[in-house]
XYZ file of C-alpha atoms in Angstrom:
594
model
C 0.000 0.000 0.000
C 2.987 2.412 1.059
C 4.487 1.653 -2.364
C 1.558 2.681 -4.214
C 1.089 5.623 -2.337
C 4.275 6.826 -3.223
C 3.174 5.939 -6.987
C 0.683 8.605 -6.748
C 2.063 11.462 -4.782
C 5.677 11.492 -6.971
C 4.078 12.342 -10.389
C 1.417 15.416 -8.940
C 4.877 16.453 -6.739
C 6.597 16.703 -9.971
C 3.951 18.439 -11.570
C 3.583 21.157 -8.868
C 7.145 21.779 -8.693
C 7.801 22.072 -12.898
C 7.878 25.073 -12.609
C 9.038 26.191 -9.603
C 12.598 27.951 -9.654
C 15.826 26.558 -7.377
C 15.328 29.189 -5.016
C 11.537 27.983 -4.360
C 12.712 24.358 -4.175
C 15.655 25.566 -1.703
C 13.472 28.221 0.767
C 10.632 25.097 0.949
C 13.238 22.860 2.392
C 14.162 25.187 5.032
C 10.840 26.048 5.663
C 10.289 21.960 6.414
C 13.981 22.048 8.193
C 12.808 25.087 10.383
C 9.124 23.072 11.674
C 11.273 19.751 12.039
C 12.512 21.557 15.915
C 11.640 18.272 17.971
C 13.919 15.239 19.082
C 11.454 12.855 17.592
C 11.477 14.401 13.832
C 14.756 13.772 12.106
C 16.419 16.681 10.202
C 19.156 14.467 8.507
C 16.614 13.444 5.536
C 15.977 16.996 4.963
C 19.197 18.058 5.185
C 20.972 16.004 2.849
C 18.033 16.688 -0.051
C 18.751 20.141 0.583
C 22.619 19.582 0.469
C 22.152 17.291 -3.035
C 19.752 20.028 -3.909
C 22.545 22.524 -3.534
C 25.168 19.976 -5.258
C 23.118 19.110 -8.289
C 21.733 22.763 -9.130
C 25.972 23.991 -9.805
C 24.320 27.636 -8.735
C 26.474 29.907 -7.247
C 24.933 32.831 -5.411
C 25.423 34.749 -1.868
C 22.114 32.551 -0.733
C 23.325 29.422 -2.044
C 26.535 29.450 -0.484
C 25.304 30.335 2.879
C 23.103 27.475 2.921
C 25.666 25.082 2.245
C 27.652 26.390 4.934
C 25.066 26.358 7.211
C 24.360 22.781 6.394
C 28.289 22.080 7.283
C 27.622 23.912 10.202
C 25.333 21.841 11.884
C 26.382 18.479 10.532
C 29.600 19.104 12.591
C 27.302 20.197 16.014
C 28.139 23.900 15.487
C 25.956 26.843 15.292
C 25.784 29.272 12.710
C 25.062 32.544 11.707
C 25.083 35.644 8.953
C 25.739 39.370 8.932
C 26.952 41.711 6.521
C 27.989 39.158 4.047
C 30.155 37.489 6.266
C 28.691 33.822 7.589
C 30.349 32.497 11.140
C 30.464 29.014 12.146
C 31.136 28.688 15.613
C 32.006 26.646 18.327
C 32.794 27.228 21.971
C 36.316 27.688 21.360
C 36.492 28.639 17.902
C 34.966 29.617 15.321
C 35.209 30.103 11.583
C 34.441 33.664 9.571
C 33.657 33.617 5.602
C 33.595 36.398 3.834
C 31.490 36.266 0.490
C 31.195 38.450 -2.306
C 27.603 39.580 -3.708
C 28.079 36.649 -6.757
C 28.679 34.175 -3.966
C 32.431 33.487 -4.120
C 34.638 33.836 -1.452
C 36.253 36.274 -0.289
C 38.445 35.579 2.292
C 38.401 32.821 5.163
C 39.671 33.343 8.597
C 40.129 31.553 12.287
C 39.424 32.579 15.450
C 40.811 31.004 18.879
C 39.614 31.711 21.672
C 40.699 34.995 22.808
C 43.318 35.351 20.012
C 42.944 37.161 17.032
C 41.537 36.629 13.491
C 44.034 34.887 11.528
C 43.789 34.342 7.391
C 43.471 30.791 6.285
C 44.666 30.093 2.967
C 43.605 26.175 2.370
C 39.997 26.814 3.663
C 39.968 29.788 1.536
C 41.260 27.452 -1.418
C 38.612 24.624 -0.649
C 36.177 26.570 -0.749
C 36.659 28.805 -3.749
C 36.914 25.529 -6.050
C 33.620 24.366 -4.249
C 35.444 21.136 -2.512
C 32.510 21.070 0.194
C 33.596 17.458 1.144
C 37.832 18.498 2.106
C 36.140 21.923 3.776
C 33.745 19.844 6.037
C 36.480 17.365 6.979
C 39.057 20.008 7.701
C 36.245 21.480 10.077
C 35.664 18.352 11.458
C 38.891 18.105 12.905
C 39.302 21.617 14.389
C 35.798 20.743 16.108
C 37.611 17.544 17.406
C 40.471 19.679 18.636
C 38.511 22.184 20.324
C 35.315 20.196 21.714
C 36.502 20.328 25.367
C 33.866 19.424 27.299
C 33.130 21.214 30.848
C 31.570 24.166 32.022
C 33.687 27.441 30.557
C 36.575 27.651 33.336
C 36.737 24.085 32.946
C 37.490 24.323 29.294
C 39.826 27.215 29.505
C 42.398 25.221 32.189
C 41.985 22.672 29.688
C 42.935 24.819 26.592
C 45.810 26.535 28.388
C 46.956 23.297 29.250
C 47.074 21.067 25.756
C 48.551 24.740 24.679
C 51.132 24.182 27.282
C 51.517 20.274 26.048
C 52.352 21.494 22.178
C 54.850 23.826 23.044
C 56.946 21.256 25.124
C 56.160 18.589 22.246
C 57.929 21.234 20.038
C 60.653 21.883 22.264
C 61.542 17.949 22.430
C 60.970 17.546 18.503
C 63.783 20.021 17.822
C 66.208 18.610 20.048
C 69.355 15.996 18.106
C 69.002 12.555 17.157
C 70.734 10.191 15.543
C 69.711 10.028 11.348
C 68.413 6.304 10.378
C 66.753 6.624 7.134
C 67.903 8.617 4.391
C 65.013 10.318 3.133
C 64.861 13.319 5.537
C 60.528 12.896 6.014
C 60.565 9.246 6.603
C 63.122 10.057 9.572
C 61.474 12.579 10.916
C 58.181 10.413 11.290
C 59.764 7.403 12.102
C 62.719 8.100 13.618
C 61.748 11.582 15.403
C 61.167 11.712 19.093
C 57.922 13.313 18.314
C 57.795 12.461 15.010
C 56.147 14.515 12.467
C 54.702 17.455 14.626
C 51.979 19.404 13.021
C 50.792 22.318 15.021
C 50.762 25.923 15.501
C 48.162 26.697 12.537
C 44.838 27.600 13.507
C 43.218 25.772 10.629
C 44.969 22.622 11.186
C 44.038 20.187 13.945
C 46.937 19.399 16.391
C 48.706 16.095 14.967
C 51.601 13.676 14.920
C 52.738 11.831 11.812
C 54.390 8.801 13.852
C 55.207 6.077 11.400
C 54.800 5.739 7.831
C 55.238 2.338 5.618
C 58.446 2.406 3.053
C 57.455 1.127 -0.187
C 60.759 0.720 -2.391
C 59.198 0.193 -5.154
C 56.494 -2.600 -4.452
C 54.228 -3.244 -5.861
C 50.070 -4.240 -6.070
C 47.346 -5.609 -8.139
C 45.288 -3.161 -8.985
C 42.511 -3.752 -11.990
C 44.991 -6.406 -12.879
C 48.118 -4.876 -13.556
C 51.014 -3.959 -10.908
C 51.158 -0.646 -9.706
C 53.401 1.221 -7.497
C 52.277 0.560 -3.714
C 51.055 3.871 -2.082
C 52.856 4.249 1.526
C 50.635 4.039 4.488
C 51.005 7.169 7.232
C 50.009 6.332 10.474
C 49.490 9.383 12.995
C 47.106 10.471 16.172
C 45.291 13.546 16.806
C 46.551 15.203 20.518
C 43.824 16.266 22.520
C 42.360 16.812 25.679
C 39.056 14.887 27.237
C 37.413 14.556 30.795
C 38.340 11.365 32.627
C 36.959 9.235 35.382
C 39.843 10.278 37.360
C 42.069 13.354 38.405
C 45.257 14.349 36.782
C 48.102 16.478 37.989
C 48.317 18.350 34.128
C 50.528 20.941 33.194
C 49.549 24.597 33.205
C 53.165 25.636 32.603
C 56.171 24.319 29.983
C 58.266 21.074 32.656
C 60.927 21.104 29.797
C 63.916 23.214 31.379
C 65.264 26.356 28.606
C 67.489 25.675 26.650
C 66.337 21.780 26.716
C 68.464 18.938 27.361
C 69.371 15.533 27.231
C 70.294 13.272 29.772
C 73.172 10.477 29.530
C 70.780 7.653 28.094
C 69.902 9.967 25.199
C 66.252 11.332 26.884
C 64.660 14.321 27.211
C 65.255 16.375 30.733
C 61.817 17.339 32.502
C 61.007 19.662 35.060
C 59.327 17.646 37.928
C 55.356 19.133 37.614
C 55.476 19.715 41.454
C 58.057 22.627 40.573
C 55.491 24.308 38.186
C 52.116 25.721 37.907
C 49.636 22.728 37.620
C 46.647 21.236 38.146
C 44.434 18.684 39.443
C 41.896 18.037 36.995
C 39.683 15.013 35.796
C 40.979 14.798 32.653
C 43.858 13.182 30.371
C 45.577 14.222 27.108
C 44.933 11.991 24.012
C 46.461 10.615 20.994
C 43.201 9.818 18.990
C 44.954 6.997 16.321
C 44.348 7.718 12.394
C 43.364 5.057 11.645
C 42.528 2.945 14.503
C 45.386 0.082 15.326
C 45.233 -3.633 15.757
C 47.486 -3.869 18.723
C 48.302 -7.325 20.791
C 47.524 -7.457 24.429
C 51.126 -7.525 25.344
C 51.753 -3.949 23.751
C 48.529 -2.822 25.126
C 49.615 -3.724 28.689
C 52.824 -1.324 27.864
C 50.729 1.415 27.122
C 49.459 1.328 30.044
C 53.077 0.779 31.928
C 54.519 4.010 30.186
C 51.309 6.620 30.894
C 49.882 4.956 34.947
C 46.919 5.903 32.648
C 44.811 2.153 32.003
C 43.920 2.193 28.282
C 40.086 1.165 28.591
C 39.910 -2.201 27.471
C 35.979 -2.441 28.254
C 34.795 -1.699 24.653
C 38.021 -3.760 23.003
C 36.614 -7.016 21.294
C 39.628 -9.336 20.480
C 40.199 -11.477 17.386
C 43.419 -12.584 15.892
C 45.489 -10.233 15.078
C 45.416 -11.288 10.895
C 41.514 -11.661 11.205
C 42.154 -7.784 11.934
C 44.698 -7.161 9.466
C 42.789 -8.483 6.846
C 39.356 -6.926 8.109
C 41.076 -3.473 7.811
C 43.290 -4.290 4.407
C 39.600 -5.583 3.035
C 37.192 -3.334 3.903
C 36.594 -1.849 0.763
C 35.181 -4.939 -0.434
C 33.095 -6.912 2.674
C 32.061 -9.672 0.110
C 35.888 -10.780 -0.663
C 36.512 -10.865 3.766
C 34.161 -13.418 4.252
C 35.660 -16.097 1.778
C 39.412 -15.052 2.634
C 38.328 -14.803 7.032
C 37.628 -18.375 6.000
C 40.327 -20.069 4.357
C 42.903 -17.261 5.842
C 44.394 -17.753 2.512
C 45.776 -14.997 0.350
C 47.703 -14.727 -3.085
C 50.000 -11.965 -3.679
C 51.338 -11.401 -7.227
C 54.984 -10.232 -7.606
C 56.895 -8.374 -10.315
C 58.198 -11.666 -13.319
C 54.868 -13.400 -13.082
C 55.447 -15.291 -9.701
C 52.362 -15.609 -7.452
C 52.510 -16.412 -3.507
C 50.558 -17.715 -1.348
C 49.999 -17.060 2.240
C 48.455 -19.471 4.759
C 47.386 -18.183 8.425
C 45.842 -21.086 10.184
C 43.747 -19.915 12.561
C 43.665 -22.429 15.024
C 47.378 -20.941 15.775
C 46.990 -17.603 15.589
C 42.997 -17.750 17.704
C 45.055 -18.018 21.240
C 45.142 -14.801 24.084
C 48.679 -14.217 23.224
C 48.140 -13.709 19.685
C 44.672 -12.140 19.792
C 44.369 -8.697 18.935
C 42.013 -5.712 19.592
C 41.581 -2.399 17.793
C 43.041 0.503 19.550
C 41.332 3.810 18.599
C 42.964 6.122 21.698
C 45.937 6.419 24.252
C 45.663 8.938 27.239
C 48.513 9.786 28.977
C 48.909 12.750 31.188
C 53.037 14.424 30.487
C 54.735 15.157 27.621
C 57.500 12.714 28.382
C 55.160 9.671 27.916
C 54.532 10.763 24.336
C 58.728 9.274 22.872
C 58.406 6.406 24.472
C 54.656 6.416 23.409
C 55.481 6.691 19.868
C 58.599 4.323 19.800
C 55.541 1.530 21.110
C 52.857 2.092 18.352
C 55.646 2.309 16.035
C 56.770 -1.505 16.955
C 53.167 -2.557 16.370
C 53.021 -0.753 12.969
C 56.231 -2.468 11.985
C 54.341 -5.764 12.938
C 50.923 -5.133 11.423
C 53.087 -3.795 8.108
C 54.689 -7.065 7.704
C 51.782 -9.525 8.352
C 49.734 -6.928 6.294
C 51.864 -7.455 3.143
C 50.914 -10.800 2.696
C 47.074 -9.685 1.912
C 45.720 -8.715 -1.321
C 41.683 -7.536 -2.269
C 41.758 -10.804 -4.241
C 41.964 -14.352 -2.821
C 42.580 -17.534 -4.540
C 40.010 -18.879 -6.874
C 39.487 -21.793 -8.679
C 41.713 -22.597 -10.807
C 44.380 -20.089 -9.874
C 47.844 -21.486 -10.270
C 50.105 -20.510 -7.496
C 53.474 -22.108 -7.671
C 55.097 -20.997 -4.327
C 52.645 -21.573 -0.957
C 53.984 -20.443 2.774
C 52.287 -20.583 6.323
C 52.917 -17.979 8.704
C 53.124 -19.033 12.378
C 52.940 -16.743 15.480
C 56.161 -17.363 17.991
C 56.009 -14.770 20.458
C 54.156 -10.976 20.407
C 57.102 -9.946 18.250
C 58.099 -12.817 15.971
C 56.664 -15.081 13.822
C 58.085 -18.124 11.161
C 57.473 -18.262 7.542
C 57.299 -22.226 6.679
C 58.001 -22.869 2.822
C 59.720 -25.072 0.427
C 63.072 -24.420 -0.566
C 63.658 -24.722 -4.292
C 65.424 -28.318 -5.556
C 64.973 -29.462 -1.868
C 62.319 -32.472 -0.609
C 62.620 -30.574 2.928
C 60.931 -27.644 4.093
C 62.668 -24.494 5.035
C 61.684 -22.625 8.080
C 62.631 -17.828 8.018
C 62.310 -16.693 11.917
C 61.370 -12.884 11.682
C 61.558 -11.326 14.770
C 61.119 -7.963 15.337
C 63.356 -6.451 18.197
C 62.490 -2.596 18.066
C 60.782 -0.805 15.445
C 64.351 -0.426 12.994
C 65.830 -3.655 14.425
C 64.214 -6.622 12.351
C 66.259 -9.761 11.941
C 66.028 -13.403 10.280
C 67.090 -16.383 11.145
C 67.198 -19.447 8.484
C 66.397 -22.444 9.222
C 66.476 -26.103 6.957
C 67.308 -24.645 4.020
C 70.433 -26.037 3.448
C 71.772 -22.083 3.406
C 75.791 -22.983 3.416
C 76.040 -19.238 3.038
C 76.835 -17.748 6.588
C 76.150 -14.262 5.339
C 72.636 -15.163 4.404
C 70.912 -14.142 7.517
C 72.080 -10.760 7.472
C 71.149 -9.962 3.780
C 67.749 -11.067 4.452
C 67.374 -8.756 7.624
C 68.863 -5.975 5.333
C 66.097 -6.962 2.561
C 63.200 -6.904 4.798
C 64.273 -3.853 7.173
C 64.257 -1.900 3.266
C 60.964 -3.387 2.072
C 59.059 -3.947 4.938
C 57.642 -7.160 3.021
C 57.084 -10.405 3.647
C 56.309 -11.791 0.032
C 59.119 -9.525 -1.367
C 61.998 -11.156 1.294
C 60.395 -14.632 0.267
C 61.159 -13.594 -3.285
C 64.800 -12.347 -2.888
C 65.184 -15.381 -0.457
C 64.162 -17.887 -2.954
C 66.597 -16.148 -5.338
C 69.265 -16.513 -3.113
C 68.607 -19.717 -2.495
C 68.927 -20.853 -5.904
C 72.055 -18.746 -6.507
C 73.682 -20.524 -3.789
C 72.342 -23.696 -5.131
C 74.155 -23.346 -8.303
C 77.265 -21.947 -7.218
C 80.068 -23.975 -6.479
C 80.914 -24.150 -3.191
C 84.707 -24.657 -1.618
C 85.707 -27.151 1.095
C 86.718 -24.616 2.800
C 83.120 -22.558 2.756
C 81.789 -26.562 3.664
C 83.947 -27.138 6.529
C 83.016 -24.106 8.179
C 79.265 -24.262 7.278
C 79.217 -27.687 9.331
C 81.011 -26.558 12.488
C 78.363 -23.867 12.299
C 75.345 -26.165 11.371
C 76.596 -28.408 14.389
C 75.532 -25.770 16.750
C 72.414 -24.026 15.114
C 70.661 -26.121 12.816
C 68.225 -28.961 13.412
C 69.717 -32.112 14.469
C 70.028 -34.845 12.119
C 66.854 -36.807 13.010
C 64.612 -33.768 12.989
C 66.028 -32.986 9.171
C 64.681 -36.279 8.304
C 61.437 -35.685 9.775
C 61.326 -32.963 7.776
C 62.353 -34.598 4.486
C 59.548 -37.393 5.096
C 57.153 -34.429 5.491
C 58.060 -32.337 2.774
C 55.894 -34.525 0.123
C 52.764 -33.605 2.808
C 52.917 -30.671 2.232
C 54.197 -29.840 -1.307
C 50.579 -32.338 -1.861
C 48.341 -29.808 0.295
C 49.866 -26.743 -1.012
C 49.521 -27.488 -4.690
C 45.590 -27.690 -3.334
C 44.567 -24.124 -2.880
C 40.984 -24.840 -3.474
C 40.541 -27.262 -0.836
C 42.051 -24.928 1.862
C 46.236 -25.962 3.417
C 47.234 -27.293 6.240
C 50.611 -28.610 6.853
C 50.646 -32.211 8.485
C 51.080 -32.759 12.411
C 54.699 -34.711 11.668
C 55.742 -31.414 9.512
C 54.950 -29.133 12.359
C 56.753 -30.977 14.920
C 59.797 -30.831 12.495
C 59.599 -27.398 12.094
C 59.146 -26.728 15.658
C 62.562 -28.973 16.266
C 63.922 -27.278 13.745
C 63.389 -23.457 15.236
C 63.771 -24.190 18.865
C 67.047 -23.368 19.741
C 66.565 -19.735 17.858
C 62.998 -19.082 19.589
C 64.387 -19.765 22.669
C 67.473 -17.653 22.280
C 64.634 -14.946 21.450
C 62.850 -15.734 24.617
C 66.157 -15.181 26.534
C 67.048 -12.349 24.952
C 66.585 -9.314 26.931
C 65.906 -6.974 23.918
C 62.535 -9.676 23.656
C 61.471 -9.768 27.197
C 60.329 -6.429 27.817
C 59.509 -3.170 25.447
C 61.981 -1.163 26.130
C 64.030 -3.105 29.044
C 64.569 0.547 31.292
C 61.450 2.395 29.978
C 59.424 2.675 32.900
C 61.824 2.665 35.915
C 63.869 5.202 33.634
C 60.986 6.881 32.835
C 59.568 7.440 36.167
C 63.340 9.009 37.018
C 63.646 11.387 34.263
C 59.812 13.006 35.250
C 60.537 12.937 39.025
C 57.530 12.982 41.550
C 54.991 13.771 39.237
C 52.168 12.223 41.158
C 53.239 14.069 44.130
């Protein structure tokens, strides 16, 4: 009945409206927006047929304009209003001025803090004058973000003065020396700075840190079936300030000492917050992540170590940390997740025509250890917390980047010849083994990545029958560069087969047997190997009907990489993130609970 309702009314709506100009259609949709005042009536229906209205008419006047601005306005919870051809979008702490012209362009743009003056702002002026609506309302978006401090208005002021106070320290630290690890001068700043890539002190640009971003080196990705360069993925967090559940001692003055220095471990020097103006407050500075991180429980415990500030863990829902991975890499197309969350298997094409393909069983992976939950925010409460912060998330990006190479947004389908198959196994929150074939061998070959600090990634080969001692370290070099799985695996198999082929001396022998005699797999575990190498070459040439290496092959493997994971277990760069953080931590800022 509904349906043929609407049957009726559409043609004698059409039919009253012919001739009706834009500026009719436009002032009756206000006129509907203006009655729809109560909780129960929805404006959001109204206002996005006025904004498509607005989009599909391509009119530019002084009304028109105003309208749309309006619209942004209150889609972002501000209020708005117009005099003398100048429209202000405001919020408590902010707000916007646009200047139009009688033909409806703009004239000028500006932003106001609160109690500061007017200043120009050229890339909302820009937006705006080549009608980008969509960049203009994001850009707002964020300042609202910055500036939506809740509390009554002395309450938001302390807060204000003291995230003002937070930025100008954060400076401060960002400009003090480091050691140079990457050659490109950005990537070092955001991966390798203290703070690192500080974006502040414009009024039109939200408060940020660029923290970590993905090097690319030329890989590549399957896009509408050709290979394409791979766009590099920037990771950074928005710093705010929000009310918490409990009281903070937070700045209201700068705790790093003029000029700044460095103590002898290499760490910023603080001013204990006893010895300046602060307060007691029930609130906490932020890092709001962009995007949201899978992180492991492990790192989300150290969080919490660094800041004395628990990251709320009541809303976290945990999965395995792939199931995440591939949740966020696949988004964009839902209908793809469910078949790959299934089979956890993923092909990756690679430059000569080789294809890969990845195995994540999930039966491994689906333990507490190795689950994973989505980490949208960090509070912390000093500027010190936010190095040792940063050096954290950026170990979990360097984590998430590797596992994250091995996904595609296609999965195997029938028929799809892949010639090269590998399962990756978890072996502790910062490692994990890469199980494959080696070429011209009937045993399988076992890479131990481990990741000791964000620029510190090493492998260890295993059953390979690598007689080249130098192998290990090229294959750290390769996949420190690339930050790729499937690339390593490529330039691994390469080597492999170079090494193969090469004649090797008696000397190079002797010494690769002393060596073998105290790292590699003993002689009876090699054999269990060999017999279950046919296993599984027979389930990976089987895409179709899923992979699973056999119970005998695992237990080789695991024979085969215990010495090395329990060398990483002992290791004191594995046991803890970083070893001194905290008790040197809680030295450098003094009594600040005091």
């Amino acid at each position: 009945m509904p349906v043929m309702m609407n049957r009726l009314i559409i043609p004698d709506l059409r039919l009253k409206f012919a001739e009706k100009t834009w500026a009719d259609t436009f002032q009756l949709v206000r006129r509907c927006m203006e009655k729809s005042r109560d909780e129960s009536s929805s404006r959001e229906p109204l206002e996005r047929s006025l904004e498509k209205l607005q989009e599909e008419s391509n009119v530019c006047t002084i009304n028109t304009t105003k309208l749309r601005l309006e619209i942004i306005a209150k889609q972002q919870g501000m209020s708005f209003h117009f005099a003398e051809a100048t429209c202000y979008l405001s919020a408590d702490l902010f707000y916007v001025e646009v200047l139009l012209l009688p033909c409806g362009e703009v004239e000028e743009v500006k932003v106001v803090l609160h109690g500061e003056s007017p200043v120009p702002s050229e890339s909302l002026l820009q937006l705006l004058r080549s009608k980008n609506f969509a960049a203009f309302s994001l850009k707002l978006q964020g300042l609202f973000a910055q500036y939506n401090i809740p509390g009554d208005n002395e309450m938001k002021l302390k807060l204000l003065a003291s995230l003002q106070c937070l930025g100008k320290d954060l400076r401060k630290i960002s400009h003090l020396p480091r050691e140079q690890k990457y050659s490109d001068p950005e990537m070092d700043l955001i991966n390798n700075g203290r703070i690192g890539d500080l974006i502040m002190g414009k009024e039109d640009c939200p408060f940020t840190i660029r923290f970590f971003i993905s090097p690319t080196n030329g890989t590549k990705t399957l896009v509408s079936g050709k290979l394409k360069d791979l766009n590099p993925v920037v990771q950074a967090a928005q710093v705010t300030v929000v009310v918490s559940n409990m009281t903070h001692k937070l700045q209201m003055a700068s705790v790093v000492p003029q000029p700044p220095q460095l103590d002898p471990q290499g760490y910023p020097v603080f001013v204990p917050l006893n010895e300046v103006p602060n307060e007691m407050l029930p609130a906490c500075f932020l890092l709001k992540l962009q995007p949201a991180m899978p992180m492991m429980p492990s790192f989300v415990k150290k969080l919490s170590q660094i800041t004395d500030v628990t990251v709320a863990d009541v809303d976290l829902q945990w999965a395995p940390l792939p199931t995440l991975l591939m949740r966020d890499s696949l988004s964009a197309n839902s209908s793809w997740e469910m078949t790959c969350e299934s089979k956890m298997i993923f092909t990756v094409p690679l430059p000569g025509g080789v294809m890969h393909s990845y195995i994540f069983p999930g039966a491994a992976w689906d333990v507490p250890a190795h689950r994973g939950a989505v980490v949208d925010s960090v509070p912390f409460t000093h500027p010190g917390h936010v190095p040792a912060l940063l050096e954290l998330l950026r170990h979990q990006c360097t984590i998430n980047t590797l596992l994250r190479s091995c996904f595609t947004f296609h999965c195997a389908s029938p028929g799809s010849v892949c010639g090269l198959h590998f399962e990756v196994l978890p072996e502790s929150d910062s490692s994990f083994s890469v199980t494959f074939q080696p070429p011209d061998a009937d045993s399988l070959g076992v890479l131990l990545v481990n990741v000791l600090k964000p620029h510190q990634i090493t492998c260890s080969l295993f059953g390979a029958n690598a007689r080249d001692p130098s192998v290990n370290e090229y294959l750290s070099s390769v996949i420190t560069s690339c930050m790729s799985i499937p690339e390593t695996m490529r330039m691994l198999y390469n080597k492999l087969e170079d090494i193969t082929s090469a004649p090797l001396s008696s000397s190079c022998s002797a010494t690769t047997e002393a060596e073998n005699d105290h790292s590699a797999p003993s002689s009876t575990a090699v054999a269990d190997t060999s017999r279950a190498s046919a296993t599984f070459s027979q389930s990976a040439a089987m895409p179709n009907d899923g992979f699973s290496v056999s119970d005998s092959a695992r237990s080789a493997m695991t024979v085969a990489k215990s010495e090395s994971i329990l060398e990483i277990n002992q290791s004191p760069s594995a046991s803890s993130y970083p070893p001194p953080l905290v008790d040197t931590f809680q030295h450098r800022v003094g009594n600040r609970h005091s």
